[in-house]
Coordinates of C-alpha atoms and ligand atoms in Angstrom, one line a residue:
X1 CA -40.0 -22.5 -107.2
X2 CA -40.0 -21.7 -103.4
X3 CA -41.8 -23.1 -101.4
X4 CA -44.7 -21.0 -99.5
X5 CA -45.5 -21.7 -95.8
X6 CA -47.8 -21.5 -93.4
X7 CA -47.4 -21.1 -89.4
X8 CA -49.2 -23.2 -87.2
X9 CA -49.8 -22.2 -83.4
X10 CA -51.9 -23.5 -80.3
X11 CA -51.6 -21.2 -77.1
X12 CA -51.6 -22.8 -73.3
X13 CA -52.7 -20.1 -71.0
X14 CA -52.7 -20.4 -67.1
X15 CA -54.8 -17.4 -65.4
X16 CA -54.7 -17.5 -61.9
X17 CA -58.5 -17.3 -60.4
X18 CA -59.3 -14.9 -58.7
X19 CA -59.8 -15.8 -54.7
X20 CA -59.0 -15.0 -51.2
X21 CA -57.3 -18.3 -50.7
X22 CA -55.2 -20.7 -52.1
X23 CA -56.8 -24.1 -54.5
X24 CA -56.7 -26.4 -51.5
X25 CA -55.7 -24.7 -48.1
X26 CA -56.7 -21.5 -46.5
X27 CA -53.6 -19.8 -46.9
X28 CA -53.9 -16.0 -48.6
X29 CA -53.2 -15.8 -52.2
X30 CA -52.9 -11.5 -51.6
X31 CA -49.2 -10.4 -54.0
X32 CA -46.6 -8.9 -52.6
X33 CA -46.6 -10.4 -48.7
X34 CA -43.0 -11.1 -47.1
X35 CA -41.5 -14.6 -48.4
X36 CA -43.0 -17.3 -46.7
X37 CA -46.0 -16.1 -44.5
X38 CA -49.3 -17.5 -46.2
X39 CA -48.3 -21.3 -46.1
X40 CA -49.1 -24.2 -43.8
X41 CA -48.5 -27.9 -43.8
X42 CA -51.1 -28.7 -47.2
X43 CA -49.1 -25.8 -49.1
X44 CA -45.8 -26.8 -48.5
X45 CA -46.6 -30.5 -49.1
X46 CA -45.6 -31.3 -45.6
X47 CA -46.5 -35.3 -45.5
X48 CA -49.9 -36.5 -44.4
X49 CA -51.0 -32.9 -44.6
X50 CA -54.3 -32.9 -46.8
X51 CA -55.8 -30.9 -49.5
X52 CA -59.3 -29.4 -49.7
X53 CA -60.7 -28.0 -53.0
X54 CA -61.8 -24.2 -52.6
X55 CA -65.3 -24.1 -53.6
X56 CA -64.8 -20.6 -55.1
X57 CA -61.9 -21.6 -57.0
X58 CA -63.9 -24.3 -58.9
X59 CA -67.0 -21.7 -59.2
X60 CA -64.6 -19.8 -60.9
X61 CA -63.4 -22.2 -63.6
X62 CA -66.9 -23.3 -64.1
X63 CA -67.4 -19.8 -65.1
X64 CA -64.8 -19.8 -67.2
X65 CA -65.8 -22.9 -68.9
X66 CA -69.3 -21.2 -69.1
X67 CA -68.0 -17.2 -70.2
X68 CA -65.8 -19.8 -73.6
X69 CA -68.8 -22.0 -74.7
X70 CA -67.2 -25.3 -73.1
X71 CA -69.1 -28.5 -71.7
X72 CA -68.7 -28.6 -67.8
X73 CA -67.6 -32.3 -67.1
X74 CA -70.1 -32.5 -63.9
X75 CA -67.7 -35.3 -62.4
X76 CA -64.0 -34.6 -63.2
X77 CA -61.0 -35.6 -61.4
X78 CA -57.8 -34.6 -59.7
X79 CA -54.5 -36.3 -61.1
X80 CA -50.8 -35.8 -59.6
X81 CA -48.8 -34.9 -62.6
X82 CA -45.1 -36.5 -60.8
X83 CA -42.1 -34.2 -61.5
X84 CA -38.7 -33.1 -59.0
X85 CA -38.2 -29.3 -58.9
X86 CA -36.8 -26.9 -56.0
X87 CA -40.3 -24.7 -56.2
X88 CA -42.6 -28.5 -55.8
X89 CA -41.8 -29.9 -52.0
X90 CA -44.7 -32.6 -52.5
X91 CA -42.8 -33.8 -55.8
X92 CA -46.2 -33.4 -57.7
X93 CA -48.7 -30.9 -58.8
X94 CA -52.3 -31.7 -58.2
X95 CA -53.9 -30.8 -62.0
X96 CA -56.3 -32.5 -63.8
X97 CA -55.3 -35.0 -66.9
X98 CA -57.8 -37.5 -68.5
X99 CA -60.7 -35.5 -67.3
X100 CA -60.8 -32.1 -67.4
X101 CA -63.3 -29.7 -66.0
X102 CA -64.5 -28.0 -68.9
X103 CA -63.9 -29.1 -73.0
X104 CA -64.6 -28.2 -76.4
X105 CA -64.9 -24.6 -76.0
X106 CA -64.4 -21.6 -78.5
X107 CA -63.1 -17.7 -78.8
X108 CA -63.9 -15.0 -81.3
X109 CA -61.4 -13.3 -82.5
X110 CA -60.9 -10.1 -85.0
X111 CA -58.5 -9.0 -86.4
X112 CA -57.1 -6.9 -89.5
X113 CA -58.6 -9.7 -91.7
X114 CA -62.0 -10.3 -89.7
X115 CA -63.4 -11.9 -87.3
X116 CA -62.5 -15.9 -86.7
X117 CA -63.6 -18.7 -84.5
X118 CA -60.9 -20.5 -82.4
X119 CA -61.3 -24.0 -80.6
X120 CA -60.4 -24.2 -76.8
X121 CA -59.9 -28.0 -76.0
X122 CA -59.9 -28.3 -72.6
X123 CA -59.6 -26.0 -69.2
X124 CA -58.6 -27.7 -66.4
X125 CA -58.0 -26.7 -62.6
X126 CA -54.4 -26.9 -61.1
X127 CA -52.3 -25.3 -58.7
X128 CA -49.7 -23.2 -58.7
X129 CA -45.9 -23.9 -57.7
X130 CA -43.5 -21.9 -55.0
X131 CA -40.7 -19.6 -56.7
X132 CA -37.7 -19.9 -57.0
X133 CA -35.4 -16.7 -56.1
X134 CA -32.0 -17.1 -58.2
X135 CA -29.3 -15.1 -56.5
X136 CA -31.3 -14.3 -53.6
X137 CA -29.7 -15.8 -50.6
X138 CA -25.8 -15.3 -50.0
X139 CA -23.9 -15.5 -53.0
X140 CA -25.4 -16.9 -55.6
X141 CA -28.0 -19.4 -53.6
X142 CA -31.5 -19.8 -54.3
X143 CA -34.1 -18.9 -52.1
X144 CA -37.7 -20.7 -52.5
X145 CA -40.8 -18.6 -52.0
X146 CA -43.3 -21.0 -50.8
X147 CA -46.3 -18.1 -50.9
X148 CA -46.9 -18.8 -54.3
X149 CA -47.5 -22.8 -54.1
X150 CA -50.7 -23.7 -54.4
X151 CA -52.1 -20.6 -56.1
X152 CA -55.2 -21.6 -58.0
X153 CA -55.1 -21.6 -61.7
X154 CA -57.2 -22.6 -64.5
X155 CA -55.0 -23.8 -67.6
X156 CA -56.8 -23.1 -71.2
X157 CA -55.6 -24.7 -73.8
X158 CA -56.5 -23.7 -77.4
X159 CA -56.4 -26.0 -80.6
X160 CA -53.6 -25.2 -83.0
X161 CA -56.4 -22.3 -85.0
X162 CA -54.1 -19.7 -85.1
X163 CA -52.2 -19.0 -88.2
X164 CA -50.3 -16.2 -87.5
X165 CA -48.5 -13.8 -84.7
X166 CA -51.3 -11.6 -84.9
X167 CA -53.5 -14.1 -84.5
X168 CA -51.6 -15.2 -81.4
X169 CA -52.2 -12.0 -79.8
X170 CA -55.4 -11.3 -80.7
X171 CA -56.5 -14.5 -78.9
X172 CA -54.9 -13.6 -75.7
X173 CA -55.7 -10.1 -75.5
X174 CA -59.2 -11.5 -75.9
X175 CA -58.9 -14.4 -73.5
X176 CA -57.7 -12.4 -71.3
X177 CA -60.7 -9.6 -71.4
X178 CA -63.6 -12.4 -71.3
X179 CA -61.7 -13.8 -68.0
X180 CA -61.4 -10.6 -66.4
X181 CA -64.4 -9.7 -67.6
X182 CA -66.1 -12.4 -65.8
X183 CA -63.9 -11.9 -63.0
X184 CA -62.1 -14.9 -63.4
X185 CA -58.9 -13.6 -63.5
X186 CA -57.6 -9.9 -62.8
X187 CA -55.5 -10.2 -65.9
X188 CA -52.5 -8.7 -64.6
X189 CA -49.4 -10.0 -66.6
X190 CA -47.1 -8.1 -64.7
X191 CA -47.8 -9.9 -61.5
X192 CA -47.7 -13.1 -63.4
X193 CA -51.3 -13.8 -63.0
X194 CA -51.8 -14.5 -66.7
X195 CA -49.2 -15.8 -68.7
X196 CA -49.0 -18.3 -71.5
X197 CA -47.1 -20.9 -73.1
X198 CA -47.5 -20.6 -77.2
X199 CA -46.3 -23.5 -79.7
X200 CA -45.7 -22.8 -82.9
X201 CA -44.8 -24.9 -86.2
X202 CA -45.0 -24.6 -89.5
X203 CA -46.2 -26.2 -92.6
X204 CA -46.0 -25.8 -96.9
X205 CA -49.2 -24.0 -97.8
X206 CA -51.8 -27.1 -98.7
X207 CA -50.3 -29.9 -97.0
X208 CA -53.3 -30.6 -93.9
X209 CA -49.9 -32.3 -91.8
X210 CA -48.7 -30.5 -88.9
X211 CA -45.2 -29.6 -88.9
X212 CA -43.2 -30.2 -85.7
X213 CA -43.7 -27.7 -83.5
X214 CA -41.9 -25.9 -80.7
X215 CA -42.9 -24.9 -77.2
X216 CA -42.2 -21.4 -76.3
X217 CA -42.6 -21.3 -72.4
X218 CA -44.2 -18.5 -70.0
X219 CA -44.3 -15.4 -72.1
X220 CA -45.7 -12.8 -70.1
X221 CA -46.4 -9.8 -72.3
X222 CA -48.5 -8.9 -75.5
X223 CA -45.9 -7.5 -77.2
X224 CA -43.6 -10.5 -76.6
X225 CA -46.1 -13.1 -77.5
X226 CA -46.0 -11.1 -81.2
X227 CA -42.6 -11.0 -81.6
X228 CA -41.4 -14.3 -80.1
X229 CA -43.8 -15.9 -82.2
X230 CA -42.9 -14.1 -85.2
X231 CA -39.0 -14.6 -84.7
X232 CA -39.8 -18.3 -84.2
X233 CA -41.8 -18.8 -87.6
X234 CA -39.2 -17.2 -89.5
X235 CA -36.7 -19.0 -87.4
X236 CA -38.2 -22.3 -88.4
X237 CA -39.2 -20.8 -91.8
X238 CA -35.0 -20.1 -92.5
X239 CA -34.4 -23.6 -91.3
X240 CA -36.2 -25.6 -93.4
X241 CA -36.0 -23.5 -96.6
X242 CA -32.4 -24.3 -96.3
X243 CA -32.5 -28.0 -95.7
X244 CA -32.8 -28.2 -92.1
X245 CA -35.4 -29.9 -89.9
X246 CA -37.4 -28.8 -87.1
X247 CA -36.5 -30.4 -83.6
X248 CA -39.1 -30.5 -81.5
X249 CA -38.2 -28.7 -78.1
X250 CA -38.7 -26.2 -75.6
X251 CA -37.5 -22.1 -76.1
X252 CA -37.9 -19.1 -74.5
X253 CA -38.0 -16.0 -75.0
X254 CA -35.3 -13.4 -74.7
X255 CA -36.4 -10.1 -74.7
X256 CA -32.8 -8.5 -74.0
X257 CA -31.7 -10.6 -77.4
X258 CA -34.8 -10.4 -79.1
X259 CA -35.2 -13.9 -80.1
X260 CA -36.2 -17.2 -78.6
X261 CA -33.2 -19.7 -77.2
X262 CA -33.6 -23.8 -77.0
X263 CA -34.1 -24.8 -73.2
X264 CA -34.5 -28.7 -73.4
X265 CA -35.5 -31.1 -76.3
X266 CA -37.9 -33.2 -76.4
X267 CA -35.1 -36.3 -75.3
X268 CA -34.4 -34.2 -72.1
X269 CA -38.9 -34.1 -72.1
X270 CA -40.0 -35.7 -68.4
X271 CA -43.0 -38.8 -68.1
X272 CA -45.2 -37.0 -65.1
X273 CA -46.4 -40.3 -64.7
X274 CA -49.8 -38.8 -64.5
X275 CA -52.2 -40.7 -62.3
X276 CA -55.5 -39.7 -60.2
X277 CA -54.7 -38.2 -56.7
X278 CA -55.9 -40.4 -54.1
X279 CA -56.4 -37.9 -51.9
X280 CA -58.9 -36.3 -53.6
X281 CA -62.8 -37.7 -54.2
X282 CA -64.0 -37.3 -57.7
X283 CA -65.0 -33.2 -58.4
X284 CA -68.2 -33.1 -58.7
X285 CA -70.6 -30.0 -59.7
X286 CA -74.4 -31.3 -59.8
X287 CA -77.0 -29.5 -61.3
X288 CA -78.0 -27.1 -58.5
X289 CA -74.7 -25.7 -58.1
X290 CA -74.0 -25.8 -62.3
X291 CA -77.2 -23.5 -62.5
X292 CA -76.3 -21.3 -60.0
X293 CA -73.0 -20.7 -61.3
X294 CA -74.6 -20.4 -64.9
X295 CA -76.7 -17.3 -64.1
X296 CA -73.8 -15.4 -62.4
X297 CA -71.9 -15.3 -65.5
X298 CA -71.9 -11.6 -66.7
X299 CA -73.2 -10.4 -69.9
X300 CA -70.0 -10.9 -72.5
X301 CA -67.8 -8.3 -72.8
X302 CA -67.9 -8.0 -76.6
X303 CA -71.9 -7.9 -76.6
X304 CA -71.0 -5.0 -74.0
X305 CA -69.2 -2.9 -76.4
X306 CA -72.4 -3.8 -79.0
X307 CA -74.8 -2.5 -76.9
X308 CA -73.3 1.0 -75.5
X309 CA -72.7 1.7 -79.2
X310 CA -76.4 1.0 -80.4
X311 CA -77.7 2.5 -77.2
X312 CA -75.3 4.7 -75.6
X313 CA -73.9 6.7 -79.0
X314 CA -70.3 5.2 -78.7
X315 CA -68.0 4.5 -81.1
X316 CA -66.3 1.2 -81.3
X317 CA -63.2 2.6 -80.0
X318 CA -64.8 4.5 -77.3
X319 CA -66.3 1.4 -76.4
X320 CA -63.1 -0.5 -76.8
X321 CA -61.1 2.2 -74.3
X322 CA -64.0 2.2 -72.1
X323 CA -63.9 -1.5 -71.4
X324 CA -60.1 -2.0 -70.9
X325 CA -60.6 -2.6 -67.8
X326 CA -64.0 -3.7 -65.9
X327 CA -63.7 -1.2 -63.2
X328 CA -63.3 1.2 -65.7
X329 CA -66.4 -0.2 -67.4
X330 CA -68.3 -0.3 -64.2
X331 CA -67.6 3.1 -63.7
X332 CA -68.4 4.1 -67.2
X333 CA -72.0 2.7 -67.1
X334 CA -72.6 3.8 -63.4
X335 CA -71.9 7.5 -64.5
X336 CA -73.9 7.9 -67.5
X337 CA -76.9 6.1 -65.9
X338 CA -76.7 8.7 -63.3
X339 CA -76.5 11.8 -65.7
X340 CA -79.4 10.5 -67.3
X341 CA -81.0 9.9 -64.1
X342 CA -80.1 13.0 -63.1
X343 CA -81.6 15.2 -66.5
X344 CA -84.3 13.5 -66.3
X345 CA -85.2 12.9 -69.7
X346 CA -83.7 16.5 -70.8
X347 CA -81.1 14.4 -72.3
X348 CA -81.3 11.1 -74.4
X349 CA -79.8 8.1 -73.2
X350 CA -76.7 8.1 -76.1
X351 CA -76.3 11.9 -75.6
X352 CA -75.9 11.1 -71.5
X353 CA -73.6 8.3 -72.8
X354 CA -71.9 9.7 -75.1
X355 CA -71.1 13.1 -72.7
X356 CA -70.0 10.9 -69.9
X357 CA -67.7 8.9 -72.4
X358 CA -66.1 11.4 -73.8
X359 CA -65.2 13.2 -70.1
X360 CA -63.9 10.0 -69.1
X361 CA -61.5 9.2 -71.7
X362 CA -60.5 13.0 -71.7
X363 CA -60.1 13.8 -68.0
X364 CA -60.5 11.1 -65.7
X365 CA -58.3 8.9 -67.6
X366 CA -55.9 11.5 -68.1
X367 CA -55.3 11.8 -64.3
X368 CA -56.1 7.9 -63.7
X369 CA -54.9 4.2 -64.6
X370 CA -57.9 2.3 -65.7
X371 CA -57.3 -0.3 -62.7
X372 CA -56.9 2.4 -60.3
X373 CA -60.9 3.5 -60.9
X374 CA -61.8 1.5 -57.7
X375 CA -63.5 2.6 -54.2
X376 CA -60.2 4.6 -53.5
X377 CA -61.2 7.3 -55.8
X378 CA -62.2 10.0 -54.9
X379 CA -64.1 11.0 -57.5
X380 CA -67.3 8.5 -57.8
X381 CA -69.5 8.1 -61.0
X382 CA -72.4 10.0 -59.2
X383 CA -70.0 13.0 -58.8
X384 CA -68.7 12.9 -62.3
X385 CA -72.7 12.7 -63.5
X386 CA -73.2 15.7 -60.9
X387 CA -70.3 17.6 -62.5
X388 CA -71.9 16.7 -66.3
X389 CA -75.4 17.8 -65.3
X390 CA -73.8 20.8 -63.8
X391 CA -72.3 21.6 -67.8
X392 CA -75.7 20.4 -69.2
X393 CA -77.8 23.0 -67.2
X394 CA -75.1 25.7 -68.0
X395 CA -74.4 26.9 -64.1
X396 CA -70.9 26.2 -65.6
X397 CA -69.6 25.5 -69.2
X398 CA -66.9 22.2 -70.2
X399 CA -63.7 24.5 -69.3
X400 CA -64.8 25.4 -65.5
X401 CA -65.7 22.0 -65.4
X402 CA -62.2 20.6 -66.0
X403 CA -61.0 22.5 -63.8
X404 CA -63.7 21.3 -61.2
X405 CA -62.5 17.9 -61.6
X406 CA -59.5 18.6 -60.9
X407 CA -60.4 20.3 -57.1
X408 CA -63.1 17.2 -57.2
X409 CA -60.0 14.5 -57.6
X410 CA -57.7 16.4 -55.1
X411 CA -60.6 17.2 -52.6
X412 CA -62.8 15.0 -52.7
X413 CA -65.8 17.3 -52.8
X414 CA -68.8 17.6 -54.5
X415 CA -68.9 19.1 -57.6
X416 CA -71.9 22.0 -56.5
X417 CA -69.5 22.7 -53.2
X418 CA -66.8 23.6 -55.1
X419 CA -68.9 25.6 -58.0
X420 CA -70.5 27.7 -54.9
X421 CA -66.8 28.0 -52.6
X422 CA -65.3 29.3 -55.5
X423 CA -67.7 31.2 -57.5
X424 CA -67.9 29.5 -60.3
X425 CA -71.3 29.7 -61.7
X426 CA -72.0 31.4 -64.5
X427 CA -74.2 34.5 -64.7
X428 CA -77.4 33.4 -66.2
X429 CA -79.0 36.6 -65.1
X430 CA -79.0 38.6 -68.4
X431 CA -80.2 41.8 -66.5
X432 CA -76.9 41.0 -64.3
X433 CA -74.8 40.8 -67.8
X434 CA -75.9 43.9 -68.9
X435 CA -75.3 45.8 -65.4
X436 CA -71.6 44.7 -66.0
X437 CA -71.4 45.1 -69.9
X438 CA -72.4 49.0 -69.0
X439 CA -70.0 49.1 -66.2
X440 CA -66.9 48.1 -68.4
X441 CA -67.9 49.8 -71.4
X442 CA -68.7 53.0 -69.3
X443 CA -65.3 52.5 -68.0
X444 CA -63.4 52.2 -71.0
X445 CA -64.3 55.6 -73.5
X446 CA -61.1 55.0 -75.7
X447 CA -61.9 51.4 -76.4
X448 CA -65.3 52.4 -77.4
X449 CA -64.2 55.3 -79.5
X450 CA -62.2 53.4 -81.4
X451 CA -64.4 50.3 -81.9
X452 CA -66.8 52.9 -83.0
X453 CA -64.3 54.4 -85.6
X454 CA -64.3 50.7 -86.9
X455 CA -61.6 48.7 -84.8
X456 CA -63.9 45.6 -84.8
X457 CA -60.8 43.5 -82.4
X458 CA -61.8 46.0 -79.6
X459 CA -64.8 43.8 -79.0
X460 CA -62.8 40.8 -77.8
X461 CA -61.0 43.2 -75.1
X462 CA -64.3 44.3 -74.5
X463 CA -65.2 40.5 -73.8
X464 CA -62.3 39.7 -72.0
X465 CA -63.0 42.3 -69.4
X466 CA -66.8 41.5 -68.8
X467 CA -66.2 38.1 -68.2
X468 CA -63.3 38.5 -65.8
X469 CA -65.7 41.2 -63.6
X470 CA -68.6 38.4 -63.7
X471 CA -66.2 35.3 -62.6
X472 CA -67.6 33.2 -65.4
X473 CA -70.6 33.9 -67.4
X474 CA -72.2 32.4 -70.4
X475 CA -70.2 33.4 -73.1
X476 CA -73.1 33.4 -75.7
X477 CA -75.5 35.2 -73.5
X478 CA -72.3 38.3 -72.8
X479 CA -71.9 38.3 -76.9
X480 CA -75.1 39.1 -77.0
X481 CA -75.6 41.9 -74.8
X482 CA -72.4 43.3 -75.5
X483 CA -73.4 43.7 -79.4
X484 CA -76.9 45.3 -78.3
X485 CA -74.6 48.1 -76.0
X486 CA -72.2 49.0 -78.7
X487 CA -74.8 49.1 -81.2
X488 CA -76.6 51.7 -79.3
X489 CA -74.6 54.7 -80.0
Ligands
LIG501 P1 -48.4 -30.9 -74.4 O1 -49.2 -31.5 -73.3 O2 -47.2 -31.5 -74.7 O3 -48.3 -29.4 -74.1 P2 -50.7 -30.9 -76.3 O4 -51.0 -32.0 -77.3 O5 -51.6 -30.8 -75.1 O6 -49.2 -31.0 -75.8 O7 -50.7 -29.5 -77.0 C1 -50.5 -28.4 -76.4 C2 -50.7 -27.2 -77.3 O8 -50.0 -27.3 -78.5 C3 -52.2 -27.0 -77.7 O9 -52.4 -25.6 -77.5 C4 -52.2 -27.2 -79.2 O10 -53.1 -26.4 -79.9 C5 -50.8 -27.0 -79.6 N1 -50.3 -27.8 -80.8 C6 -50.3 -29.1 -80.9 N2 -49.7 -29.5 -82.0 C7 -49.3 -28.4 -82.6 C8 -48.5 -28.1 -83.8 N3 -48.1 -29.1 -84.6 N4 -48.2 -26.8 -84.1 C9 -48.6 -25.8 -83.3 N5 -49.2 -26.0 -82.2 C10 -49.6 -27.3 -81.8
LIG502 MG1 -47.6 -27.8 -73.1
LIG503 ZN1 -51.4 -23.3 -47.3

């Protein structure tokens, strides 16, 4: 008989929070600037130079802590975890070791086999280190970008809950929306701002012992997280089925190859002689500050999506779309309150909701990223509620109104500007339709000789040329009046 197994895996996740400044210096944390221009003595870990925690920074991790269920350790401590690198000039990193910030935390995950609850042990505070650019100076030197050093970050690390690739991603793709959610993090992998370490082992279906496990180090992608983990369990799976034994080390990923490589064993492993930094007094959150942070954490993403399905008519994928990014979520919310605002009760709340959803995932994310639905564009939620209410009350129908947004997104004008500079309002006059349906039928004795000798299709030529003479009309309304005419004789 073969024996069955069972994978094993616990993720470490570093998110870098989001403020101005770096974890202990004023320096700028903003992406992108010219190698080496935001650092100073503390940064660069020029001797005597010393650090300063940034208050917001902490704030942040509190409310990380906070947003994942942990205990907030009110007094926790700074250590110096001690090892040599090109991208550390103090020789250290200031983190935090035998008390963390926040413990004992938990996640909810679903996926394709429900919904599951996954421990976070601890999430501590550190900084960032420099980076190193291979192959950037003449030849084949290294250049070190110091910008990056001392970048805060909170590190999450999650107990060893997760049982399967899927699993693994589920958890991070969820992590990732309750920190940016709570605006932690931005949760842009791209940039590196999020990025995690996942170890995986395995283990014979019923035995409760871990297997040893394997570290693979700073994936940086959803889709990589899947399949590195999932090469590595069958990796490990083909290994031991044939005799072998797991070594316990550290891989990476290689997307290019599609499968993860050995990078040091655990022999090669370093002792950061961990010990507190002495430069640093104990961090300490009293109460005060604890309950100030408490009621600025936002209302959970997930009981988000809950609620603008019971009261806004979504579905849970609308919902789902609609909060892949907060700003998109923000926007989302801002616009539908508006359109109800707007009708005034001549339009339920999930209606409004609903109508606003459904433009948004149709046309403004059609022309948009999610991220890029900030103050730069020019199309605010009040204008897209304008635009709706402008459907709603019929001065134009959903086509024109596409169209609209369009000019809206290009110009920057209000809806109602662009309706009147173009002539774009439908004819709600029925007097004024029946002037015109005279006109063209008057116009047009062939046509009406042969819709009168039975060619029913002539009506639609009939339509055609109405609505182009009124610019836009209400096409109901026209069908109407049109029948009455030809039925006259
Ligand atoms: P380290 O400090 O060496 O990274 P930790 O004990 O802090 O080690 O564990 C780090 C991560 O490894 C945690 O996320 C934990 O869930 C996970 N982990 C621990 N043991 C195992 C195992 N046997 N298989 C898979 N994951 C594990
Ligand atoms: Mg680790
Ligand atoms: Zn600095």
């Amino acid at each position: 008989m073969t024996t069955r197994y069972e994978a094993v895996i616990g993720l470490e996740v570093h998110g870098q929070l989001h403020t101005k400044t770096k974890m202990f210096c004023g320096c700028s944390t903003a992406y992108g600037l010219p190698p080496n221009t935001a650092i100073c003595p503390v940064c660069l870990g020029l001797p005597g130079a010393l650090p300063v925690p940034n208050r917001q920074a902490i704030a942040l991790a509190v409310r990380a802590g906070l947003a994942l269920g942990c205990t907030v350790r009110q007094s926790s401590r700074f250590a110096r975890k001690n090892y040599y690198y090109p991208d550390l000039s103090k020789g250290y990193q200031i983190s935090q070791f035998d008390l963390p910030l926040n413990e004992k935390g938990h996640l909810d995950i679903t996926t394709s086999a429900g919904t599951k609850r996954v421990g976070i042990t601890r999430i501590h505070v550190e900084e960032d280190a420099a980076k190193n650019l291979h192959g950037a100076g003449a030849g084949t030197d290294t250049l070190v970008d110091f910008n990056r050093a001392g970048t805060p970050l909170i590190e999450i690390v999650g107990e060893p809950d997760l049982r399967s690739a899927e699993e693994a991603e589920a958890y991070l793709r969820a992590l990732r929306d309750v920190l940016m959610f709570t605006g932690v993090n931005d949760g842009n992998l791209e940039e590196g701002s999020f990025r995690c370490d996942a170890n995986v082992s395995i283990r014979p279906v019923g035995q409760e012992k871990f297997g040893t496990r394997c570290e693979l180090k700073n994936i940086n992608s959803f889709k990589f997280v899947r399949k590195a983990i999932e090469f590595e369990i069958a990796r490990q799976e083909a290994l031991v089925s044939s005799g072998g034994k797991v070594v316990q080390e550290t891989r990476t990923w290689s997307s290019t190859q599609e499968k993860t490589l050995s990078l040091r064993s655990k022999e090669e492993a370093q002792d950061y002689r961990y010990f507190a930094d002495p430069d640093l007094p104990p961090l300490v959150v009293d109460d005060a500050w604890l309950a100030e942070i408490r009621v600025s954490v936002p209302e959970p993403v997930v009981a988000r999506r809950e609620r603008w399905q019971r009261e806004l008519g979504l579905t849970a994928y609308d919902a789902q779309v609609l909060t892949s990014h907060p700003r998109i979520a923000e926007y989302f919310e801002a616009a539908s309150a508006s359109l109800e605002r707007a009708l005034g009760g001549k339009l339920s709340r999930d209606k409004a909701g609903k109508r606003v959803a459904n433009f948004i995932q149709a046309e403004a994310l059609r022309v948009v990223s999610t991220s890029g639905l900030d103050a730069s564009f020019p199309c605010s939620a009040e204008r897209i509620a304008e635009l709706l209410a402008l459907v709603e009350d019929e001065t134009i129908n959903g086509k024109i109104a596409k169209d609209v947004f369009v000019d809206m997104v290009a110009t920057g004008k209000a809806p109602k500007d662009i309706v009147a500079q173009k002539g774009l309002a439908q004819v709600k006059d029925s007097s004024a339709i029946e002037q015109t349906v005279r006109d063209v039928v008057a116009k047009h004795p062939k046509e009406l000789a042969s819709f009168k000798a039975g060619k029913a299709a002539v009506k639609g030529f009939f339509v055609g040329q109405i609505m182009r003479a009124l610019k836009g009309a209400n096409p109901a309304l026209v069908n109407d009046v049109l029948e009455r005419v030809l039925a006259e004789g």
